[in-house]
Tab-separated table of N, CA and C in Angstrom:
chain	number	residue	atom	x	y	z
X	28	ALA	N	-36.298	-19.277	14.140
X	28	ALA	CA	-35.635	-18.290	14.962
X	28	ALA	C	-36.062	-16.900	14.507
X	29	PRO	N	-36.238	-15.987	15.449
X	29	PRO	CA	-36.616	-14.631	15.073
X	29	PRO	C	-35.456	-13.949	14.350
X	30	PRO	N	-35.774	-13.031	13.434
X	30	PRO	CA	-34.709	-12.345	12.694
X	30	PRO	C	-33.862	-11.476	13.626
X	31	LYS	N	-32.551	-11.364	13.274
X	31	LYS	CA	-31.659	-10.493	14.034
X	31	LYS	C	-31.994	-9.055	13.673
X	32	GLN	N	-31.984	-8.191	14.650
X	32	GLN	CA	-32.263	-6.792	14.393
X	32	GLN	C	-30.933	-6.035	14.369
X	33	THR	N	-30.777	-5.213	13.360
X	33	THR	CA	-29.556	-4.425	13.233
X	33	THR	C	-29.931	-3.009	12.811
X	34	ASN	N	-29.079	-2.081	13.078
X	34	ASN	CA	-29.361	-0.702	12.705
X	34	ASN	C	-28.345	-0.194	11.687
X	35	LYS	N	-27.818	-1.081	10.871
X	35	LYS	CA	-26.860	-0.678	9.860
X	35	LYS	C	-27.311	-1.127	8.487
X	36	GLN	N	-27.086	-0.294	7.507
X	36	GLN	CA	-27.229	-0.675	6.109
X	36	GLN	C	-25.801	-0.729	5.572
X	37	THR	N	-25.401	-1.844	5.009
X	37	THR	CA	-24.004	-2.019	4.644
X	37	THR	C	-23.856	-2.249	3.150
X	38	THR	N	-22.888	-1.579	2.564
X	38	THR	CA	-22.505	-1.828	1.184
X	38	THR	C	-21.126	-2.452	1.241
X	39	ARG	N	-20.952	-3.578	0.593
X	39	ARG	CA	-19.672	-4.262	0.631
X	39	ARG	C	-19.053	-4.283	-0.758
X	40	TYR	N	-17.774	-4.095	-0.789
X	40	TYR	CA	-17.014	-4.175	-2.022
X	40	TYR	C	-16.033	-5.317	-1.876
X	41	LYS	N	-15.839	-6.060	-2.930
X	41	LYS	CA	-14.830	-7.105	-2.852
X	41	LYS	C	-13.672	-6.716	-3.761
X	42	SER	N	-12.503	-7.100	-3.347
X	42	SER	CA	-11.322	-6.837	-4.154
X	42	SER	C	-10.291	-7.899	-3.861
X	43	ALA	N	-9.426	-8.118	-4.802
X	43	ALA	CA	-8.338	-9.067	-4.597
X	43	ALA	C	-7.051	-8.279	-4.496
X	44	SER	N	-6.365	-8.422	-3.375
X	44	SER	CA	-5.071	-7.773	-3.225
X	44	SER	C	-3.994	-8.825	-3.465
X	45	GLN	N	-2.726	-8.436	-3.376
X	45	GLN	CA	-1.636	-9.358	-3.657
X	45	GLN	C	-1.583	-10.502	-2.655
X	46	HIS	N	-1.833	-10.221	-1.393
X	46	HIS	CA	-1.618	-11.242	-0.367
X	46	HIS	C	-2.905	-11.832	0.185
X	47	ASN	N	-3.989	-11.085	0.190
X	47	ASN	CA	-5.217	-11.607	0.752
X	47	ASN	C	-6.407	-10.858	0.172
X	48	LYS	N	-7.590	-11.302	0.526
X	48	LYS	CA	-8.806	-10.662	0.043
X	48	LYS	C	-9.184	-9.550	1.003
X	49	THR	N	-9.458	-8.384	0.458
X	49	THR	CA	-9.801	-7.232	1.272
X	49	THR	C	-11.296	-6.975	1.152
X	50	ILE	N	-11.981	-6.841	2.264
X	50	ILE	CA	-13.384	-6.461	2.267
X	50	ILE	C	-13.468	-5.054	2.832
X	51	ILE	N	-14.001	-4.150	2.056
X	51	ILE	CA	-14.160	-2.778	2.496
X	51	ILE	C	-15.639	-2.603	2.820
X	52	THR	N	-15.935	-2.252	4.041
X	52	THR	CA	-17.324	-2.104	4.455
X	52	THR	C	-17.610	-0.640	4.750
X	53	MET	N	-18.614	-0.117	4.075
X	53	MET	CA	-19.059	1.246	4.318
X	53	MET	C	-20.496	1.142	4.813
X	54	SER	N	-20.843	1.856	5.847
X	54	SER	CA	-22.191	1.694	6.376
X	54	SER	C	-22.761	3.019	6.869
X	55	TYR	N	-24.074	3.025	6.976
X	55	TYR	CA	-24.772	4.141	7.586
X	55	TYR	C	-25.931	3.567	8.386
X	56	ARG	N	-26.448	4.318	9.330
X	56	ARG	CA	-27.481	3.820	10.234
X	56	ARG	C	-28.876	3.979	9.634
X	57	ARG	N	-29.675	2.925	9.836
X	57	ARG	CA	-31.102	2.979	9.554
X	57	ARG	C	-31.789	2.214	10.662
X	58	ASP	N	-32.572	2.878	11.454
X	58	ASP	CA	-33.187	2.251	12.618
X	58	ASP	C	-34.250	1.224	12.263
X	59	ASP	N	-34.830	1.294	11.071
X	59	ASP	CA	-35.935	0.392	10.731
X	59	ASP	C	-35.478	-0.842	9.950
X	60	ASP	N	-34.183	-1.076	9.841
X	60	ASP	CA	-33.663	-2.191	9.063
X	60	ASP	C	-33.587	-3.445	9.925
X	61	ILE	N	-34.242	-4.517	9.491
X	61	ILE	CA	-34.200	-5.800	10.180
X	61	ILE	C	-33.703	-6.835	9.183
X	62	ILE	N	-32.688	-7.603	9.576
X	62	ILE	CA	-32.082	-8.578	8.679
X	62	ILE	C	-32.156	-9.947	9.332
X	63	ASP	N	-32.622	-10.952	8.558
X	63	ASP	CA	-32.581	-12.313	9.083
X	63	ASP	C	-31.371	-13.036	8.482
X	64	ASP	N	-31.131	-14.265	8.922
X	64	ASP	CA	-29.944	-15.005	8.497
X	64	ASP	C	-29.911	-15.245	6.991
X	65	ASP	N	-31.075	-15.522	6.370
X	65	ASP	CA	-31.108	-15.759	4.927
X	65	ASP	C	-30.701	-14.508	4.155
X	66	GLU	N	-31.148	-13.345	4.609
X	66	GLU	CA	-30.790	-12.102	3.937
X	66	GLU	C	-29.300	-11.830	4.048
X	67	GLU	N	-28.708	-12.180	5.173
X	67	GLU	CA	-27.265	-11.982	5.361
X	67	GLU	C	-26.486	-12.809	4.342
X	68	GLU	N	-26.899	-14.065	4.091
X	68	GLU	CA	-26.236	-14.908	3.100
X	68	GLU	C	-26.403	-14.335	1.700
X	69	ASP	N	-27.606	-13.796	1.391
X	69	ASP	CA	-27.848	-13.186	0.085
X	69	ASP	C	-26.944	-11.986	-0.138
X	70	ARG	N	-26.646	-11.254	0.917
X	70	ARG	CA	-25.796	-10.067	0.787
X	70	ARG	C	-24.387	-10.441	0.352
X	71	GLU	N	-23.890	-11.599	0.793
X	71	GLU	CA	-22.560	-12.041	0.368
X	71	GLU	C	-22.529	-12.199	-1.148
X	72	GLU	N	-23.631	-12.688	-1.736
X	72	GLU	CA	-23.700	-12.868	-3.181
X	72	GLU	C	-23.841	-11.539	-3.917
X	73	ASP	N	-24.352	-10.514	-3.260
X	73	ASP	CA	-24.599	-9.229	-3.903
X	73	ASP	C	-23.417	-8.273	-3.847
X	74	MET	N	-22.263	-8.748	-3.412
X	74	MET	CA	-21.107	-7.869	-3.319
X	74	MET	C	-20.702	-7.401	-4.709
X	75	VAL	N	-20.251	-6.164	-4.807
X	75	VAL	CA	-19.835	-5.592	-6.087
X	75	VAL	C	-18.348	-5.299	-6.040
X	76	ASP	N	-17.737	-5.235	-7.226
X	76	ASP	CA	-16.307	-4.936	-7.290
X	76	ASP	C	-16.063	-3.482	-6.929
X	77	ALA	N	-15.054	-3.259	-6.109
X	77	ALA	CA	-14.688	-1.905	-5.704
X	77	ALA	C	-13.908	-1.235	-6.821
X	78	PRO	N	-14.063	0.076	-6.962
X	78	PRO	CA	-13.238	0.796	-7.937
X	78	PRO	C	-11.763	0.621	-7.571
X	79	GLN	N	-10.899	0.548	-8.582
X	79	GLN	CA	-9.480	0.304	-8.360
X	79	GLN	C	-8.856	1.334	-7.416
X	80	ALA	N	-9.270	2.590	-7.527
X	80	ALA	CA	-8.704	3.634	-6.656
X	80	ALA	C	-9.023	3.360	-5.188
X	81	VAL	N	-10.215	2.841	-4.912
X	81	VAL	CA	-10.604	2.522	-3.536
X	81	VAL	C	-9.765	1.355	-3.018
X	82	VAL	N	-9.541	0.370	-3.860
X	82	VAL	CA	-8.747	-0.789	-3.465
X	82	VAL	C	-7.310	-0.365	-3.159
X	83	GLU	N	-6.717	0.455	-4.044
X	83	GLU	CA	-5.337	0.898	-3.823
X	83	GLU	C	-5.220	1.729	-2.557
X	84	LEU	N	-6.188	2.593	-2.316
X	84	LEU	CA	-6.149	3.419	-1.127
X	84	LEU	C	-6.303	2.573	0.137
X	85	ALA	N	-7.149	1.560	0.075
X	85	ALA	CA	-7.340	0.680	1.229
X	85	ALA	C	-6.072	-0.111	1.537
X	86	ASN	N	-5.255	-0.347	0.512
X	86	ASN	CA	-4.025	-1.110	0.702
X	86	ASN	C	-2.800	-0.221	0.870
X	87	ALA	N	-2.994	1.083	1.035
X	87	ALA	CA	-1.864	2.001	1.199
X	87	ALA	C	-1.071	1.632	2.447
X	88	VAL	N	0.227	1.740	2.332
X	88	VAL	CA	1.107	1.395	3.432
X	88	VAL	C	1.652	2.675	4.043
X	89	VAL	N	1.507	2.800	5.346
X	89	VAL	CA	2.046	3.954	6.065
X	89	VAL	C	2.896	3.437	7.216
X	90	PRO	N	3.913	4.205	7.602
X	90	PRO	CA	4.725	3.753	8.740
X	90	PRO	C	3.871	3.605	9.990
X	91	ASP	N	4.063	2.518	10.730
X	91	ASP	CA	3.278	2.306	11.940
X	91	ASP	C	3.942	2.915	13.166
X	92	ASN	N	5.082	3.603	12.956
X	92	ASN	CA	5.819	4.207	14.047
X	92	ASN	C	6.667	5.329	13.452
X	93	ALA	N	6.831	6.417	14.176
X	93	ALA	CA	7.633	7.528	13.675
X	93	ALA	C	9.128	7.278	13.839
X	94	ARG	N	9.479	6.349	14.699
X	94	ARG	CA	10.889	6.026	14.912
X	94	ARG	C	11.321	4.889	13.993
X	95	HIS	N	12.580	4.854	13.700
X	95	HIS	CA	13.175	3.781	12.908
X	95	HIS	C	12.591	3.694	11.499
X	96	THR	N	12.213	4.819	10.933
X	96	THR	CA	11.703	4.797	9.561
X	96	THR	C	12.868	4.783	8.589
X	97	ARG	N	12.616	4.165	7.454
X	97	ARG	CA	13.611	4.048	6.395
X	97	ARG	C	12.905	4.310	5.078
X	98	ALA	N	13.682	4.652	4.064
X	98	ALA	CA	13.129	4.876	2.731
X	98	ALA	C	13.772	3.891	1.764
X	99	CYS	N	12.973	3.354	0.859
X	99	CYS	CA	13.486	2.492	-0.196
X	99	CYS	C	14.403	3.352	-1.070
X	100	LYS	N	15.586	2.856	-1.378
X	100	LYS	CA	16.532	3.632	-2.176
X	100	LYS	C	16.074	3.791	-3.618
X	101	ARG	N	15.205	2.915	-4.101
X	101	ARG	CA	14.743	3.018	-5.476
X	101	ARG	C	13.524	3.926	-5.617
X	102	CYS	N	12.473	3.679	-4.817
X	102	CYS	CA	11.224	4.426	-5.025
X	102	CYS	C	10.957	5.474	-3.950
X	103	GLY	N	11.631	5.392	-2.810
X	103	GLY	CA	11.440	6.382	-1.752
X	103	GLY	C	10.310	6.072	-0.792
X	104	LEU	N	9.660	4.915	-0.900
X	104	LEU	CA	8.583	4.544	0.020
X	104	LEU	C	9.130	4.508	1.443
X	105	VAL	N	8.419	5.137	2.370
X	105	VAL	CA	8.855	5.226	3.765
X	105	VAL	C	8.034	4.262	4.616
X	106	LYS	N	8.754	3.383	5.327
X	106	LYS	CA	8.144	2.445	6.266
X	106	LYS	C	9.144	2.210	7.383
X	107	THR	N	8.732	1.490	8.394
X	107	THR	CA	9.675	1.128	9.452
X	107	THR	C	10.502	-0.074	8.994
X	108	LEU	N	11.595	-0.301	9.678
X	108	LEU	CA	12.459	-1.435	9.365
X	108	LEU	C	11.655	-2.736	9.424
X	109	GLY	N	10.853	-2.874	10.472
X	109	GLY	CA	10.034	-4.085	10.629
X	109	GLY	C	9.031	-4.269	9.502
X	110	GLN	N	8.441	-3.176	9.033
X	110	GLN	CA	7.488	-3.281	7.929
X	110	GLN	C	8.172	-3.724	6.641
X	111	PHE	N	9.378	-3.204	6.390
X	111	PHE	CA	10.110	-3.647	5.197
X	111	PHE	C	10.450	-5.125	5.297
X	112	VAL	N	10.844	-5.597	6.478
X	112	VAL	CA	11.173	-7.013	6.645
X	112	VAL	C	9.910	-7.870	6.484
X	113	ASP	N	8.800	-7.450	7.078
X	113	ASP	CA	7.563	-8.231	7.031
X	113	ASP	C	6.852	-8.184	5.686
X	114	GLN	N	6.906	-7.022	4.988
X	114	GLN	CA	6.111	-6.835	3.780
X	114	GLN	C	6.937	-6.571	2.524
X	115	GLY	N	8.219	-6.236	2.673
X	115	GLY	CA	9.025	-5.851	1.525
X	115	GLY	C	8.589	-4.477	1.028
X	116	CYS	N	8.999	-4.134	-0.161
X	116	CYS	CA	8.576	-2.874	-0.791
X	116	CYS	C	7.553	-3.211	-1.865
X	117	GLU	N	6.359	-2.672	-1.732
X	117	GLU	CA	5.280	-2.980	-2.674
X	117	GLU	C	5.576	-2.490	-4.087
X	118	ASN	N	6.356	-1.426	-4.215
X	118	ASN	CA	6.703	-0.897	-5.537
X	118	ASN	C	7.884	-1.629	-6.163
X	119	CYS	N	8.702	-2.262	-5.359
X	119	CYS	CA	9.953	-2.885	-5.825
X	119	CYS	C	10.083	-4.329	-5.332
X	120	PRO	N	9.153	-5.222	-5.675
X	120	PRO	CA	9.231	-6.599	-5.165
X	120	PRO	C	10.482	-7.343	-5.645
X	121	PHE	N	11.052	-6.923	-6.771
X	121	PHE	CA	12.247	-7.552	-7.326
X	121	PHE	C	13.489	-7.316	-6.465
X	122	LEU	N	13.411	-6.418	-5.467
X	122	LEU	CA	14.540	-6.217	-4.561
X	122	LEU	C	14.621	-7.316	-3.502
X	123	ASN	N	13.603	-8.157	-3.413
X	123	ASN	CA	13.601	-9.335	-2.529
X	123	ASN	C	13.923	-9.004	-1.076
X	124	MET	N	13.247	-7.996	-0.539
X	124	MET	CA	13.476	-7.607	0.859
X	124	MET	C	12.648	-8.421	1.844
X	125	LEU	N	11.617	-9.084	1.364
X	125	LEU	CA	10.694	-9.811	2.222
X	125	LEU	C	11.427	-10.849	3.065
X	126	GLU	N	11.305	-10.732	4.405
X	126	GLU	CA	11.889	-11.666	5.372
X	126	GLU	C	13.415	-11.728	5.301
X	127	ASP	N	14.064	-10.690	4.774
X	127	ASP	CA	15.526	-10.678	4.665
X	127	ASP	C	16.060	-9.353	5.198
X	128	GLY	N	16.375	-9.322	6.486
X	128	GLY	CA	16.826	-8.108	7.143
X	128	GLY	C	18.089	-7.516	6.534
X	129	ALA	N	19.015	-8.372	6.106
X	129	ALA	CA	20.253	-7.879	5.498
X	129	ALA	C	19.957	-7.179	4.173
X	130	GLN	N	19.061	-7.760	3.392
X	130	GLN	CA	18.694	-7.140	2.105
X	130	GLN	C	17.944	-5.827	2.342
X	131	VAL	N	17.124	-5.770	3.375
X	131	VAL	CA	16.427	-4.528	3.718
X	131	VAL	C	17.440	-3.438	4.030
X	132	ASN	N	18.485	-3.769	4.787
X	132	ASN	CA	19.518	-2.779	5.112
X	132	ASN	C	20.277	-2.313	3.882
X	133	ARG	N	20.468	-3.207	2.885
X	133	ARG	CA	21.169	-2.822	1.662
X	133	ARG	C	20.300	-1.977	0.736
X	134	CYS	N	18.980	-2.188	0.764
X	134	CYS	CA	18.083	-1.538	-0.206
X	134	CYS	C	17.317	-0.341	0.356
X	135	THR	N	17.466	-0.061	1.639
X	135	THR	CA	16.783	1.084	2.245
X	135	THR	C	17.806	1.935	2.982
X	136	THR	N	17.392	3.135	3.332
X	136	THR	CA	18.284	4.028	4.063
X	136	THR	C	17.493	4.823	5.098
X	137	PRO	N	18.110	5.083	6.250
X	137	PRO	CA	17.446	5.938	7.235
X	137	PRO	C	17.692	7.425	6.938
X	138	PHE	N	18.483	7.699	5.900
X	138	PHE	CA	18.846	9.078	5.578
X	138	PHE	C	17.990	9.600	4.427
X	139	PHE	N	16.959	10.326	4.788
X	139	PHE	CA	16.085	10.957	3.792
X	139	PHE	C	15.556	12.249	4.374
X	140	GLU	N	15.110	13.125	3.487
X	140	GLU	CA	14.585	14.420	3.917
X	140	GLU	C	13.111	14.523	3.560
X	141	GLY	N	12.332	14.945	4.537
X	141	GLY	CA	10.920	15.203	4.323
X	141	GLY	C	10.134	13.956	3.969
X	142	ALA	N	8.833	14.091	3.992
X	142	ALA	CA	7.942	12.997	3.617
X	142	ALA	C	6.632	13.578	3.122
X	143	ALA	N	6.035	12.916	2.142
X	143	ALA	CA	4.747	13.335	1.604
X	143	ALA	C	3.826	12.125	1.585
X	144	ALA	N	2.652	12.286	2.161
X	144	ALA	CA	1.639	11.225	2.112
X	144	ALA	C	0.877	11.404	0.800
X	145	VAL	N	0.915	10.391	-0.043
X	145	VAL	CA	0.303	10.458	-1.366
X	145	VAL	C	-0.902	9.527	-1.394
X	146	MET	N	-2.084	10.112	-1.567
X	146	MET	CA	-3.321	9.328	-1.568
X	146	MET	C	-3.659	8.806	-2.975
X	147	ASP	N	-3.537	9.649	-3.980
X	147	ASP	CA	-3.845	9.269	-5.355
X	147	ASP	C	-2.683	9.704	-6.239
X	148	PRO	N	-1.685	8.865	-6.395
X	148	PRO	CA	-0.466	9.257	-7.096
X	148	PRO	C	-0.685	9.753	-8.524
X	149	ARG	N	-1.660	9.203	-9.236
X	149	ARG	CA	-1.866	9.600	-10.637
X	149	ARG	C	-2.384	11.013	-10.774
X	150	ASP	N	-3.145	11.499	-9.780
X	150	ASP	CA	-3.739	12.832	-9.878
X	150	ASP	C	-3.082	13.864	-8.972
X	151	SER	N	-2.031	13.516	-8.281
X	151	SER	CA	-1.411	14.408	-7.307
X	151	SER	C	-0.246	15.178	-7.930
X	152	TRP	N	-0.281	16.498	-7.829
X	152	TRP	CA	0.842	17.288	-8.335
X	152	TRP	C	2.083	17.026	-7.494
X	153	ALA	N	1.896	16.789	-6.185
X	153	ALA	CA	3.035	16.508	-5.310
X	153	ALA	C	3.697	15.184	-5.708
X	154	ALA	N	2.895	14.182	-6.056
X	154	ALA	CA	3.444	12.900	-6.482
X	154	ALA	C	4.241	13.059	-7.778
X	155	LYS	N	3.740	13.881	-8.673
X	155	LYS	CA	4.477	14.138	-9.918
X	155	LYS	C	5.772	14.881	-9.634
X	156	TRP	N	5.731	15.813	-8.709
X	156	TRP	CA	6.894	16.615	-8.369
X	156	TRP	C	8.014	15.760	-7.767
X	157	ILE	N	7.650	14.801	-6.912
X	157	ILE	CA	8.678	13.933	-6.327
X	157	ILE	C	8.844	12.634	-7.116
X	158	ARG	N	8.204	12.565	-8.267
X	158	ARG	CA	8.340	11.462	-9.225
X	158	ARG	C	7.903	10.105	-8.661
X	159	VAL	N	6.749	10.081	-8.006
X	159	VAL	CA	6.194	8.818	-7.513
X	159	VAL	C	4.792	8.590	-8.062
X	160	ASP	N	4.433	9.294	-9.138
X	160	ASP	CA	3.081	9.205	-9.674
X	160	ASP	C	2.761	7.858	-10.321
X	161	ALA	N	3.754	7.006	-10.522
X	161	ALA	CA	3.504	5.677	-11.086
X	161	ALA	C	3.462	4.597	-10.005
X	162	TYR	N	3.570	4.999	-8.743
X	162	TYR	CA	3.619	4.036	-7.650
X	162	TYR	C	2.290	3.951	-6.903
X	163	LEU	N	2.265	3.091	-5.885
X	163	LEU	CA	1.079	2.896	-5.060
X	163	LEU	C	0.932	4.016	-4.034
X	164	PRO	N	-0.271	4.226	-3.504
X	164	PRO	CA	-0.437	5.215	-2.430
X	164	PRO	C	0.426	4.850	-1.227
X	165	GLY	N	0.905	5.863	-0.529
X	165	GLY	CA	1.737	5.638	0.648
X	165	GLY	C	2.465	6.905	1.038
X	166	VAL	N	3.440	6.772	1.907
X	166	VAL	CA	4.258	7.895	2.364
X	166	VAL	C	5.607	7.785	1.663
X	167	TYR	N	6.024	8.883	1.026
X	167	TYR	CA	7.260	8.886	0.240
X	167	TYR	C	8.216	9.963	0.724
X	168	ALA	N	9.512	9.650	0.691
X	168	ALA	CA	10.549	10.610	1.043
X	168	ALA	C	10.667	11.637	-0.085
X	169	ILE	N	10.936	12.879	0.278
X	169	ILE	CA	11.135	13.929	-0.727
X	169	ILE	C	12.508	13.752	-1.375
X	170	VAL	N	13.539	13.559	-0.575
X	170	VAL	CA	14.900	13.332	-1.065
X	170	VAL	C	15.475	12.130	-0.325
X	171	VAL	N	16.021	11.183	-1.084
X	171	VAL	CA	16.634	9.989	-0.506
X	171	VAL	C	18.142	10.093	-0.673
X	172	THR	N	18.881	9.860	0.402
X	172	THR	CA	20.342	9.890	0.369
X	172	THR	C	20.860	8.464	0.396
X	173	GLY	N	21.702	8.124	-0.559
X	173	GLY	CA	22.280	6.784	-0.602
X	173	GLY	C	22.074	6.145	-1.952
X	174	GLU	N	22.926	5.173	-2.250
X	174	GLU	CA	22.848	4.431	-3.502
X	174	GLU	C	22.947	2.950	-3.210
X	175	PHE	N	22.520	2.159	-4.180
X	175	PHE	CA	22.654	0.711	-4.061
X	175	PHE	C	24.118	0.312	-4.133
X	176	ASP	N	24.443	-0.830	-3.532
X	176	ASP	CA	25.767	-1.414	-3.683
X	176	ASP	C	25.962	-1.781	-5.157
X	177	ALA	N	27.215	-1.868	-5.595
X	177	ALA	CA	27.524	-2.191	-6.991
X	177	ALA	C	26.905	-3.534	-7.398
X	178	GLU	N	26.889	-4.493	-6.478
X	178	GLU	CA	26.319	-5.812	-6.767
X	178	GLU	C	24.824	-5.718	-7.080
X	179	ILE	N	24.089	-4.944	-6.296
X	179	ILE	CA	22.653	-4.781	-6.515
X	179	ILE	C	22.409	-4.013	-7.804
X	180	GLN	N	23.207	-2.971	-8.075
X	180	GLN	CA	23.073	-2.203	-9.313
X	180	GLN	C	23.258	-3.117	-10.527
X	181	GLU	N	24.287	-3.946	-10.483
X	181	GLU	CA	24.565	-4.854	-11.601
X	181	GLU	C	23.436	-5.863	-11.782
X	182	ASP	N	22.934	-6.406	-10.682
X	182	ASP	CA	21.837	-7.371	-10.743
X	182	ASP	C	20.589	-6.748	-11.368
X	183	LEU	N	20.255	-5.531	-10.960
X	183	LEU	CA	19.080	-4.850	-11.520
X	183	LEU	C	19.274	-4.544	-12.998
X	184	GLU	N	20.469	-4.111	-13.394
X	184	GLU	CA	20.746	-3.841	-14.807
X	184	GLU	C	20.637	-5.113	-15.637
X	185	ASN	N	21.113	-6.246	-15.107
X	185	ASN	CA	21.010	-7.526	-15.813
X	185	ASN	C	19.559	-7.959	-15.995
X	186	GLN	N	18.699	-7.565	-15.061
X	186	GLN	CA	17.273	-7.884	-15.164
X	186	GLN	C	16.531	-6.868	-16.027
X	187	GLY	N	17.214	-5.815	-16.447
X	187	GLY	CA	16.585	-4.783	-17.267
X	187	GLY	C	15.713	-3.844	-16.447
X	188	ILE	N	15.989	-3.722	-15.162
X	188	ILE	CA	15.192	-2.888	-14.267
X	188	ILE	C	15.916	-1.565	-14.054
X	189	ARG	N	15.180	-0.500	-14.231
X	189	ARG	CA	15.731	0.836	-14.020
X	189	ARG	C	15.886	1.047	-12.517
X	190	TRP	N	17.067	1.210	-12.054
X	190	TRP	CA	17.282	1.319	-10.612
X	190	TRP	C	17.495	2.740	-10.153
X	191	ARG	N	17.811	3.642	-11.047
X	191	ARG	CA	17.990	5.038	-10.661
X	191	ARG	C	16.740	5.801	-11.089
X	192	CYS	N	15.641	5.534	-10.403
X	192	CYS	CA	14.357	6.076	-10.847
X	192	CYS	C	14.079	7.478	-10.323
X	193	ARG	N	14.844	7.952	-9.365
X	193	ARG	CA	14.589	9.272	-8.789
X	193	ARG	C	15.839	10.125	-8.868
X	194	PRO	N	16.032	10.822	-9.997
X	194	PRO	CA	17.245	11.641	-10.114
X	194	PRO	C	17.280	12.725	-9.060
X	195	GLN	N	18.492	13.088	-8.631
X	195	GLN	CA	18.662	14.091	-7.588
X	195	GLN	C	18.827	15.466	-8.196
């Protein structure tokens, strides 16, 4: 069979995320590049590990809708109600919000002020200012209103988890 003709040069990075394998493809055009099927298989073997910052940024969670957004009461991550139910809170998996709408309502609040999109929490002065520099990239509330129920507070204390991570 004649080789397939393509006009892209592709660099692939492989990374392992919590739930699935992420392939990040970056490409640029080259009109003289011709790739056959054997070369395509060889490229799968030549994949290199992506830098951790690229992997974290690729997995950043942002609200998919401006309506019905909520903030995690512990870390301030802002997502929609549906995203919290479907994915939980990536910074606080011990809150067990995944697939539990009632727990999402207990651990998140629609009452928050402002939001900051944080791309690189470790190097961002804004992330340090709102005290999210130890978390994953994402959108964070500036001020979160609300506290955990006494039952959740006690459970977190029994597990040795700091639950009041963002002083007001």
